[in-house]
């Protein structure tokens, strides 16, 4: 099938819920992808900030091939080796004591929300409310659109579950002022991704940690977008020198296969006894095997450091462009999650970049999101910068 056939068939039969650009991809290798007509592109979007190790990373492909020959799916009423390995790896390399495996970011956040509520219920002090940040994004289920601090995702889906309130991001004082007698948790992204790559001040996360400790609240970090090496460390909160009580992961975790995780300390995890939560496919043998390969690869010598170096090269290049291109208002981010805020809507720039062979993404109206795999090469970054420069000049 060529691109126009794929696009026509998709538009005819699928729900039209996505603002798609006319690009039908059939193959990927590292940072490069090919469309159905044989044209190649640099994927600086990592297919929605997912392929943190690039497309078809050999270790991930090998793990999937091997597991597919053994067993694809094992019931969560039984045990599977890939799941046990993944949970051990995540616990060993994080603050957490226990892992709940699921299939997506929204599900990981649902699990976190349920766990926080159940923790409050078990404590018996009538607390269930979760404070989240304006501009945040936590997913598309009913509870996670309610947790999301953007009205546009909630309109028309009322009545929404109760127990969420929104507070300005990057303002510990505002968060403290919002804490009420019903509040059980504070839930934020370390860097707001969909909100436009909004990086808080360095003292924000430590301030929230201190607030949560002082007011006996849980700190939930949504690292669905920032986790798995995306911001230069395995998890973004490491750079703030704090740990949460609950953390959620997805996107990069499976290297391209759908898997999510909710991690917590033992104290909190105790509120999820047998029967409290479940998922048929959560931590499926195939997806867990892929995720094990992702985590092991990320932990390999020099891999995260390479991502940091490439992130700095990209950011430095964008900063240099900014000095000559008045349309770039701001450059911000961490690791290989970088936003270039423009003085105009970013969608047309993103489309021009695609026509020139560079896939980036428009978010928060005026921001161009750059999220290449952390395995990206210096030459690929320079090529992407040259295309972006050319597009902005035209
Ligand atoms: N949380 C954050 C921070 C996200 O960026 C996203 C997706 O963009 C989600 C949650 C939802 O993840 P999913 O689309 O896998 O449900």
Short mmCIF file of C-alpha atoms and ligand atoms in Angstrom, two decimals:
data_model
loop_
_atom_site.label_atom_id
_atom_site.label_comp_id
_atom_site.label_asym_id
_atom_site.label_seq_id
_atom_site.Cartn_x
_atom_site.Cartn_y
_atom_site.Cartn_z
CA UNK A 1 0.00 0.00 0.00
CA UNK A 2 1.30 3.49 -0.73
CA UNK A 3 0.89 6.47 1.61
CA UNK A 4 -2.29 7.83 0.03
CA UNK A 5 -4.00 4.43 0.21
CA UNK A 6 -3.08 3.99 3.88
CA UNK A 7 -4.26 7.51 4.69
CA UNK A 8 -7.53 7.18 2.75
CA UNK A 9 -8.40 3.83 4.36
CA UNK A 10 -7.52 5.10 7.86
CA UNK A 11 -9.58 8.25 7.42
CA UNK A 12 -12.52 6.20 6.16
CA UNK A 13 -12.62 3.63 8.99
CA UNK A 14 -10.96 5.00 12.13
CA UNK A 15 -12.46 7.41 14.64
CA UNK A 16 -11.22 10.84 13.69
CA UNK A 17 -9.89 11.69 17.16
CA UNK A 18 -6.32 12.58 16.16
CA UNK A 19 -5.18 15.74 14.36
CA UNK A 20 -3.01 13.64 12.05
CA UNK A 21 -0.48 14.94 9.57
CA UNK A 22 -0.39 13.05 6.26
CA UNK A 23 2.50 10.73 7.03
CA UNK A 24 2.24 6.91 6.89
CA UNK A 25 5.34 5.27 8.33
CA UNK A 26 6.33 1.72 7.52
CA UNK A 27 9.89 1.33 8.79
CA UNK A 28 12.26 2.77 11.37
CA UNK A 29 15.94 2.40 12.19
CA UNK A 30 17.43 4.49 14.99
CA UNK A 31 16.49 8.13 14.45
CA UNK A 32 15.38 7.52 10.85
CA UNK A 33 11.92 6.46 9.63
CA UNK A 34 10.56 5.75 6.13
CA UNK A 35 7.11 6.41 4.77
CA UNK A 36 5.15 4.05 2.55
CA UNK A 37 6.44 5.82 -0.56
CA UNK A 38 10.08 5.25 0.43
CA UNK A 39 10.87 8.77 1.63
CA UNK A 40 13.03 9.00 4.77
CA UNK A 41 12.70 11.42 7.70
CA UNK A 42 14.59 12.22 10.88
CA UNK A 43 12.25 11.35 13.76
CA UNK A 44 12.89 14.08 16.33
CA UNK A 45 9.52 13.33 17.92
CA UNK A 46 10.35 9.69 18.81
CA UNK A 47 6.81 8.84 17.70
CA UNK A 48 5.17 10.76 20.60
CA UNK A 49 8.21 10.70 22.91
CA UNK A 50 8.24 6.90 22.98
CA UNK A 51 11.24 5.43 21.15
CA UNK A 52 13.85 6.67 23.62
CA UNK A 53 16.45 4.26 22.18
CA UNK A 54 15.44 4.93 18.59
CA UNK A 55 13.39 2.72 16.31
CA UNK A 56 14.10 -1.03 16.28
CA UNK A 57 16.98 -0.88 18.75
CA UNK A 58 18.77 -4.24 18.31
CA UNK A 59 18.54 -5.16 22.02
CA UNK A 60 14.79 -4.46 22.10
CA UNK A 61 14.14 -6.25 18.79
CA UNK A 62 16.15 -9.27 19.97
CA UNK A 63 14.28 -9.42 23.29
CA UNK A 64 10.91 -9.28 21.48
CA UNK A 65 11.94 -11.97 18.97
CA UNK A 66 13.20 -14.29 21.69
CA UNK A 67 10.17 -13.79 23.91
CA UNK A 68 7.74 -14.22 20.99
CA UNK A 69 9.17 -17.68 20.41
CA UNK A 70 8.81 -18.62 24.11
CA UNK A 71 5.44 -17.29 25.26
CA UNK A 72 3.65 -14.04 24.46
CA UNK A 73 1.24 -13.73 27.31
CA UNK A 74 1.17 -15.03 30.85
CA UNK A 75 -1.82 -14.43 33.11
CA UNK A 76 -1.32 -12.16 36.08
CA UNK A 77 -2.75 -15.01 38.14
CA UNK A 78 0.51 -16.82 37.30
CA UNK A 79 4.16 -15.70 37.28
CA UNK A 80 6.42 -14.70 34.41
CA UNK A 81 10.19 -14.28 34.29
CA UNK A 82 10.26 -11.06 32.21
CA UNK A 83 7.85 -9.39 34.64
CA UNK A 84 9.94 -10.43 37.64
CA UNK A 85 13.11 -9.12 35.96
CA UNK A 86 11.50 -5.82 35.01
CA UNK A 87 10.12 -5.20 38.50
CA UNK A 88 13.50 -6.01 40.05
CA UNK A 89 15.31 -3.66 37.67
CA UNK A 90 12.89 -0.77 38.30
CA UNK A 91 13.04 -1.21 42.08
CA UNK A 92 16.83 -1.59 42.14
CA UNK A 93 17.31 1.61 40.17
CA UNK A 94 14.69 3.82 41.82
CA UNK A 95 13.30 4.96 45.17
CA UNK A 96 10.49 2.40 44.93
CA UNK A 97 9.89 -0.91 46.68
CA UNK A 98 7.06 -2.20 44.48
CA UNK A 99 5.85 -1.96 40.90
CA UNK A 100 2.39 -2.35 39.37
CA UNK A 101 2.60 -3.00 35.63
CA UNK A 102 -0.06 -1.78 33.19
CA UNK A 103 -0.32 -0.79 29.53
CA UNK A 104 -0.17 2.99 29.16
CA UNK A 105 0.52 6.30 30.84
CA UNK A 106 -3.13 6.99 31.59
CA UNK A 107 -3.49 3.58 33.22
CA UNK A 108 -0.36 4.13 35.29
CA UNK A 109 -1.84 7.42 36.49
CA UNK A 110 -5.22 5.79 37.17
CA UNK A 111 -3.38 3.27 39.33
CA UNK A 112 -1.54 6.10 41.13
CA UNK A 113 -4.79 7.99 41.75
CA UNK A 114 -6.52 4.86 43.05
CA UNK A 115 -3.56 4.01 45.28
CA UNK A 116 -3.47 7.52 46.78
CA UNK A 117 -7.22 7.41 47.48
CA UNK A 118 -6.97 3.95 48.99
CA UNK A 119 -4.03 5.09 51.14
CA UNK A 120 -6.20 7.93 52.44
CA UNK A 121 -9.10 5.57 52.99
CA UNK A 122 -6.90 3.14 54.93
CA UNK A 123 -5.55 5.98 57.07
CA UNK A 124 -9.14 6.72 57.98
CA UNK A 125 -8.90 10.51 58.00
CA UNK A 126 -11.34 11.08 55.12
CA UNK A 127 -8.73 12.37 52.68
CA UNK A 128 -9.11 11.66 48.97
CA UNK A 129 -8.43 14.90 47.12
CA UNK A 130 -5.49 15.21 44.73
CA UNK A 131 -4.00 18.60 43.83
CA UNK A 132 -2.63 18.81 40.30
CA UNK A 133 -1.08 21.63 38.26
CA UNK A 134 -2.62 23.95 35.72
CA UNK A 135 -1.26 23.14 32.28
CA UNK A 136 -0.58 19.53 33.24
CA UNK A 137 -1.43 16.46 31.20
CA UNK A 138 -2.08 13.07 32.77
CA UNK A 139 -4.04 11.05 30.20
CA UNK A 140 -7.43 10.55 28.58
CA UNK A 141 -9.42 8.30 30.93
CA UNK A 142 -12.16 9.95 32.98
CA UNK A 143 -10.02 10.23 36.10
CA UNK A 144 -6.91 11.36 34.24
CA UNK A 145 -8.70 14.03 32.19
CA UNK A 146 -10.02 15.26 35.52
CA UNK A 147 -6.50 15.25 36.94
CA UNK A 148 -5.29 17.13 33.85
CA UNK A 149 -5.12 20.88 34.44
CA UNK A 150 -6.40 21.81 30.95
CA UNK A 151 -10.09 22.48 30.53
CA UNK A 152 -10.11 21.59 26.83
CA UNK A 153 -9.72 17.85 27.51
CA UNK A 154 -12.61 17.79 29.98
CA UNK A 155 -15.35 19.73 28.18
CA UNK A 156 -18.35 17.56 27.29
CA UNK A 157 -17.37 14.61 29.46
CA UNK A 158 -19.12 15.76 32.61
CA UNK A 159 -20.00 14.60 35.19
CA UNK A 160 -16.37 14.07 36.12
CA UNK A 161 -15.11 12.24 39.20
CA UNK A 162 -14.74 14.54 42.19
CA UNK A 163 -11.62 15.05 44.22
CA UNK A 164 -9.27 17.04 41.98
CA UNK A 165 -8.23 20.71 42.17
CA UNK A 166 -5.80 22.68 40.02
CA UNK A 167 -3.03 24.92 41.25
CA UNK A 168 -0.59 27.08 39.23
CA UNK A 169 2.53 25.10 38.27
CA UNK A 170 5.93 26.07 39.60
CA UNK A 171 4.51 27.74 42.73
CA UNK A 172 5.00 25.90 46.02
CA UNK A 173 3.23 28.67 47.94
CA UNK A 174 0.11 28.29 45.79
CA UNK A 175 0.21 24.52 46.31
CA UNK A 176 0.49 24.95 50.07
CA UNK A 177 -2.39 27.45 50.09
CA UNK A 178 -4.56 24.94 48.23
CA UNK A 179 -4.02 22.07 50.68
CA UNK A 180 -7.28 21.35 52.45
CA UNK A 181 -8.56 18.95 55.09
CA UNK A 182 -9.48 16.47 52.34
CA UNK A 183 -6.15 16.59 50.46
CA UNK A 184 -4.21 13.32 50.29
CA UNK A 185 -1.72 13.95 47.48
CA UNK A 186 0.03 16.37 45.15
CA UNK A 187 0.52 15.12 41.59
CA UNK A 188 2.78 16.87 39.05
CA UNK A 189 5.03 16.25 36.08
CA UNK A 190 8.70 17.13 36.79
CA UNK A 191 8.61 19.01 33.45
CA UNK A 192 5.25 19.67 31.82
CA UNK A 193 5.45 17.93 28.45
CA UNK A 194 2.16 18.42 26.62
CA UNK A 195 1.84 21.78 28.41
CA UNK A 196 4.73 23.14 26.30
CA UNK A 197 7.96 21.79 27.88
CA UNK A 198 7.54 23.93 30.98
CA UNK A 199 10.56 23.54 33.26
CA UNK A 200 9.99 24.55 36.89
CA UNK A 201 12.56 26.38 39.01
CA UNK A 202 15.16 24.04 40.58
CA UNK A 203 13.61 24.56 44.02
CA UNK A 204 10.07 23.54 42.93
CA UNK A 205 10.23 19.75 43.35
CA UNK A 206 12.27 19.94 46.61
CA UNK A 207 9.70 22.48 47.84
CA UNK A 208 6.82 20.14 47.04
CA UNK A 209 8.63 17.25 48.75
CA UNK A 210 9.10 19.35 51.88
CA UNK A 211 5.47 20.49 51.76
CA UNK A 212 4.20 16.92 51.39
CA UNK A 213 6.35 15.73 54.30
CA UNK A 214 5.25 18.58 56.54
CA UNK A 215 1.53 18.24 55.71
CA UNK A 216 1.52 14.44 55.60
CA UNK A 217 0.66 14.23 51.89
CA UNK A 218 1.80 11.87 49.16
CA UNK A 219 3.93 13.21 46.31
CA UNK A 220 3.02 11.61 42.99
CA UNK A 221 5.34 12.29 40.06
CA UNK A 222 4.03 11.62 36.56
CA UNK A 223 7.22 10.65 34.73
CA UNK A 224 5.36 9.14 31.80
CA UNK A 225 7.08 11.62 29.46
CA UNK A 226 10.17 12.62 31.47
CA UNK A 227 11.20 9.14 32.63
CA UNK A 228 13.41 6.47 31.03
CA UNK A 229 16.41 8.67 30.29
CA UNK A 230 14.44 11.28 28.37
CA UNK A 231 15.67 14.19 30.49
CA UNK A 232 19.26 12.96 30.91
CA UNK A 233 18.88 10.77 34.00
CA UNK A 234 16.86 7.57 34.31
CA UNK A 235 14.12 9.60 36.04
CA UNK A 236 13.84 13.40 35.95
CA UNK A 237 13.33 13.76 39.72
CA UNK A 238 16.88 12.49 40.32
CA UNK A 239 18.09 15.91 39.13
CA UNK A 240 16.06 17.60 41.87
CA UNK A 241 17.62 15.41 44.57
CA UNK A 242 14.27 14.19 45.88
CA UNK A 243 12.16 11.06 45.65
CA UNK A 244 8.37 10.81 45.31
CA UNK A 245 6.06 8.38 47.11
CA UNK A 246 4.51 7.25 43.85
CA UNK A 247 5.83 7.54 40.28
CA UNK A 248 4.27 6.65 36.95
CA UNK A 249 6.05 5.56 33.77
CA UNK A 250 5.05 4.55 30.24
CA UNK A 251 6.09 5.93 26.81
CA UNK A 252 9.86 5.18 26.71
CA UNK A 253 9.60 2.18 29.04
CA UNK A 254 8.78 -0.35 26.33
CA UNK A 255 10.94 1.12 23.56
CA UNK A 256 7.85 1.13 21.31
CA UNK A 257 5.63 -1.58 22.79
CA UNK A 258 2.75 -0.50 25.07
CA UNK A 259 3.62 -0.84 28.74
CA UNK A 260 3.20 1.40 31.78
CA UNK A 261 4.24 1.16 35.40
CA UNK A 262 3.23 2.63 38.73
CA UNK A 263 5.94 2.50 41.38
CA UNK A 264 5.60 3.19 45.10
CA UNK A 265 7.32 2.86 48.43
CA UNK A 266 6.39 -0.09 50.65
CA UNK A 267 4.48 2.19 53.04
CA UNK A 268 2.11 3.27 50.28
CA UNK A 269 2.06 0.01 48.32
CA UNK A 270 0.53 -1.67 51.35
CA UNK A 271 -2.78 -0.02 50.45
CA UNK A 272 -3.05 -2.21 47.33
CA UNK A 273 -3.67 -5.69 48.75
CA UNK A 274 -4.85 -8.69 46.71
CA UNK A 275 -7.87 -7.72 44.61
CA UNK A 276 -7.40 -3.94 44.89
CA UNK A 277 -6.25 -3.41 41.31
CA UNK A 278 -5.65 -5.52 38.21
CA UNK A 279 -5.04 -5.56 34.46
CA UNK A 280 -5.28 -8.52 32.08
CA UNK A 281 -2.42 -7.39 29.87
CA UNK A 282 -0.46 -5.35 32.44
CA UNK A 283 3.19 -6.40 32.36
CA UNK A 284 2.50 -8.95 29.63
CA UNK A 285 5.46 -11.30 28.98
CA UNK A 286 6.24 -9.74 25.59
CA UNK A 287 6.08 -6.11 26.67
CA UNK A 288 7.96 -6.81 29.90
CA UNK A 289 10.75 -8.55 27.96
CA UNK A 290 11.04 -5.46 25.73
CA UNK A 291 11.07 -3.17 28.77
CA UNK A 292 13.81 -5.24 30.44
CA UNK A 293 15.93 -4.71 27.32
CA UNK A 294 15.17 -0.96 27.40
CA UNK A 295 16.13 -0.55 31.06
CA UNK A 296 19.27 -2.68 30.72
CA UNK A 297 20.34 -0.70 27.66
CA UNK A 298 19.71 2.63 29.39
CA UNK A 299 21.86 1.46 32.30
CA UNK A 300 24.68 0.48 29.95
CA UNK A 301 27.90 2.45 30.17
CA UNK A 302 27.73 5.87 28.56
CA UNK A 303 24.18 5.59 27.21
CA UNK A 304 22.56 8.25 29.42
CA UNK A 305 25.71 10.39 29.16
CA UNK A 306 25.46 10.25 25.36
CA UNK A 307 21.82 11.36 25.60
CA UNK A 308 22.85 14.29 27.82
CA UNK A 309 25.62 15.31 25.43
CA UNK A 310 23.30 15.12 22.41
CA UNK A 311 20.64 17.07 24.32
CA UNK A 312 23.18 19.79 25.04
CA UNK A 313 24.27 19.87 21.41
CA UNK A 314 20.66 20.27 20.26
CA UNK A 315 19.89 22.88 22.85
CA UNK A 316 23.08 24.80 22.14
CA UNK A 317 22.26 24.74 18.43
CA UNK A 318 18.74 26.01 19.06
CA UNK A 319 20.12 28.76 21.32
CA UNK A 320 22.47 29.81 18.52
CA UNK A 321 19.56 29.87 16.06
CA UNK A 322 17.64 31.98 18.52
CA UNK A 323 20.38 34.62 18.43
CA UNK A 324 19.73 35.10 14.70
CA UNK A 325 16.07 34.10 14.40
CA UNK A 326 13.70 36.53 16.14
CA UNK A 327 10.85 34.01 15.70
CA UNK A 328 12.40 31.83 18.45
CA UNK A 329 11.30 33.34 21.74
CA UNK A 330 12.64 30.74 24.16
CA UNK A 331 14.53 27.46 24.26
CA UNK A 332 14.03 25.20 27.28
CA UNK A 333 13.99 21.62 28.48
CA UNK A 334 16.31 18.94 29.80
CA UNK A 335 18.19 16.09 28.16
CA UNK A 336 16.57 15.29 24.82
CA UNK A 337 13.20 16.86 25.71
CA UNK A 338 13.50 20.39 24.37
CA UNK A 339 10.95 23.01 23.43
CA UNK A 340 11.53 25.97 21.14
CA UNK A 341 8.84 28.52 21.80
CA UNK A 342 8.05 30.65 18.75
CA UNK A 343 6.46 34.05 18.40
CA UNK A 344 3.86 32.44 16.12
CA UNK A 345 1.80 29.22 15.96
CA UNK A 346 4.16 26.27 15.65
CA UNK A 347 1.90 23.96 13.56
CA UNK A 348 2.85 25.47 10.20
CA UNK A 349 6.57 25.36 11.06
CA UNK A 350 6.22 21.71 12.08
CA UNK A 351 4.51 20.93 8.78
CA UNK A 352 7.25 22.72 6.81
CA UNK A 353 9.88 20.73 8.74
CA UNK A 354 8.10 17.51 7.74
CA UNK A 355 8.15 18.52 4.10
CA UNK A 356 11.90 19.04 4.51
CA UNK A 357 12.39 15.60 6.10
CA UNK A 358 12.32 16.41 9.83
CA UNK A 359 9.58 15.17 12.16
CA UNK A 360 9.03 17.44 15.17
CA UNK A 361 5.81 18.21 17.00
CA UNK A 362 3.70 21.26 17.79
CA UNK A 363 2.52 21.56 21.37
CA UNK A 364 0.93 24.34 23.42
CA UNK A 365 0.16 26.30 20.22
CA UNK A 366 3.52 28.03 19.86
CA UNK A 367 6.06 25.43 20.96
CA UNK A 368 8.04 23.10 18.69
CA UNK A 369 8.88 19.97 20.67
CA UNK A 370 12.19 18.25 19.91
CA UNK A 371 12.47 14.78 21.44
CA UNK A 372 14.96 12.72 19.42
CA UNK A 373 16.01 9.32 20.75
CA UNK A 374 18.87 9.54 23.24
CA UNK A 375 20.87 7.43 20.77
CA UNK A 376 20.72 10.25 18.18
CA UNK A 377 24.06 11.12 16.57
CA UNK A 378 25.76 14.51 16.43
CA UNK A 379 25.43 14.48 12.64
CA UNK A 380 21.67 13.87 12.88
CA UNK A 381 21.31 16.77 15.30
CA UNK A 382 23.22 19.07 12.98
CA UNK A 383 21.05 17.94 10.06
CA UNK A 384 17.87 18.63 12.05
CA UNK A 385 19.14 22.07 13.11
CA UNK A 386 19.97 22.94 9.50
CA UNK A 387 16.43 21.99 8.40
CA UNK A 388 14.83 23.95 11.25
CA UNK A 389 16.99 26.98 10.41
CA UNK A 390 16.05 26.75 6.73
CA UNK A 391 12.33 26.47 7.55
CA UNK A 392 12.38 29.45 9.92
CA UNK A 393 14.22 31.56 7.35
CA UNK A 394 11.75 30.81 4.56
N1 LIG B 1 1.20 11.63 31.47
C1 LIG B 1 2.02 12.38 30.72
C2 LIG B 1 2.97 13.33 31.38
C3 LIG B 1 1.96 12.31 29.32
O1 LIG B 1 2.75 13.09 28.58
C4 LIG B 1 1.05 11.41 28.72
C5 LIG B 1 0.93 11.31 27.26
O2 LIG B 1 1.32 12.17 26.52
C6 LIG B 1 0.23 10.63 29.56
C7 LIG B 1 0.35 10.76 30.93
C8 LIG B 1 -0.75 9.66 28.98
O3 LIG B 1 -0.08 8.55 28.48
P1 LIG B 1 -0.84 7.55 27.48
O4 LIG B 1 -1.12 8.29 26.23
O5 LIG B 1 0.15 6.41 27.31
O6 LIG B 1 -2.08 7.10 28.17
#
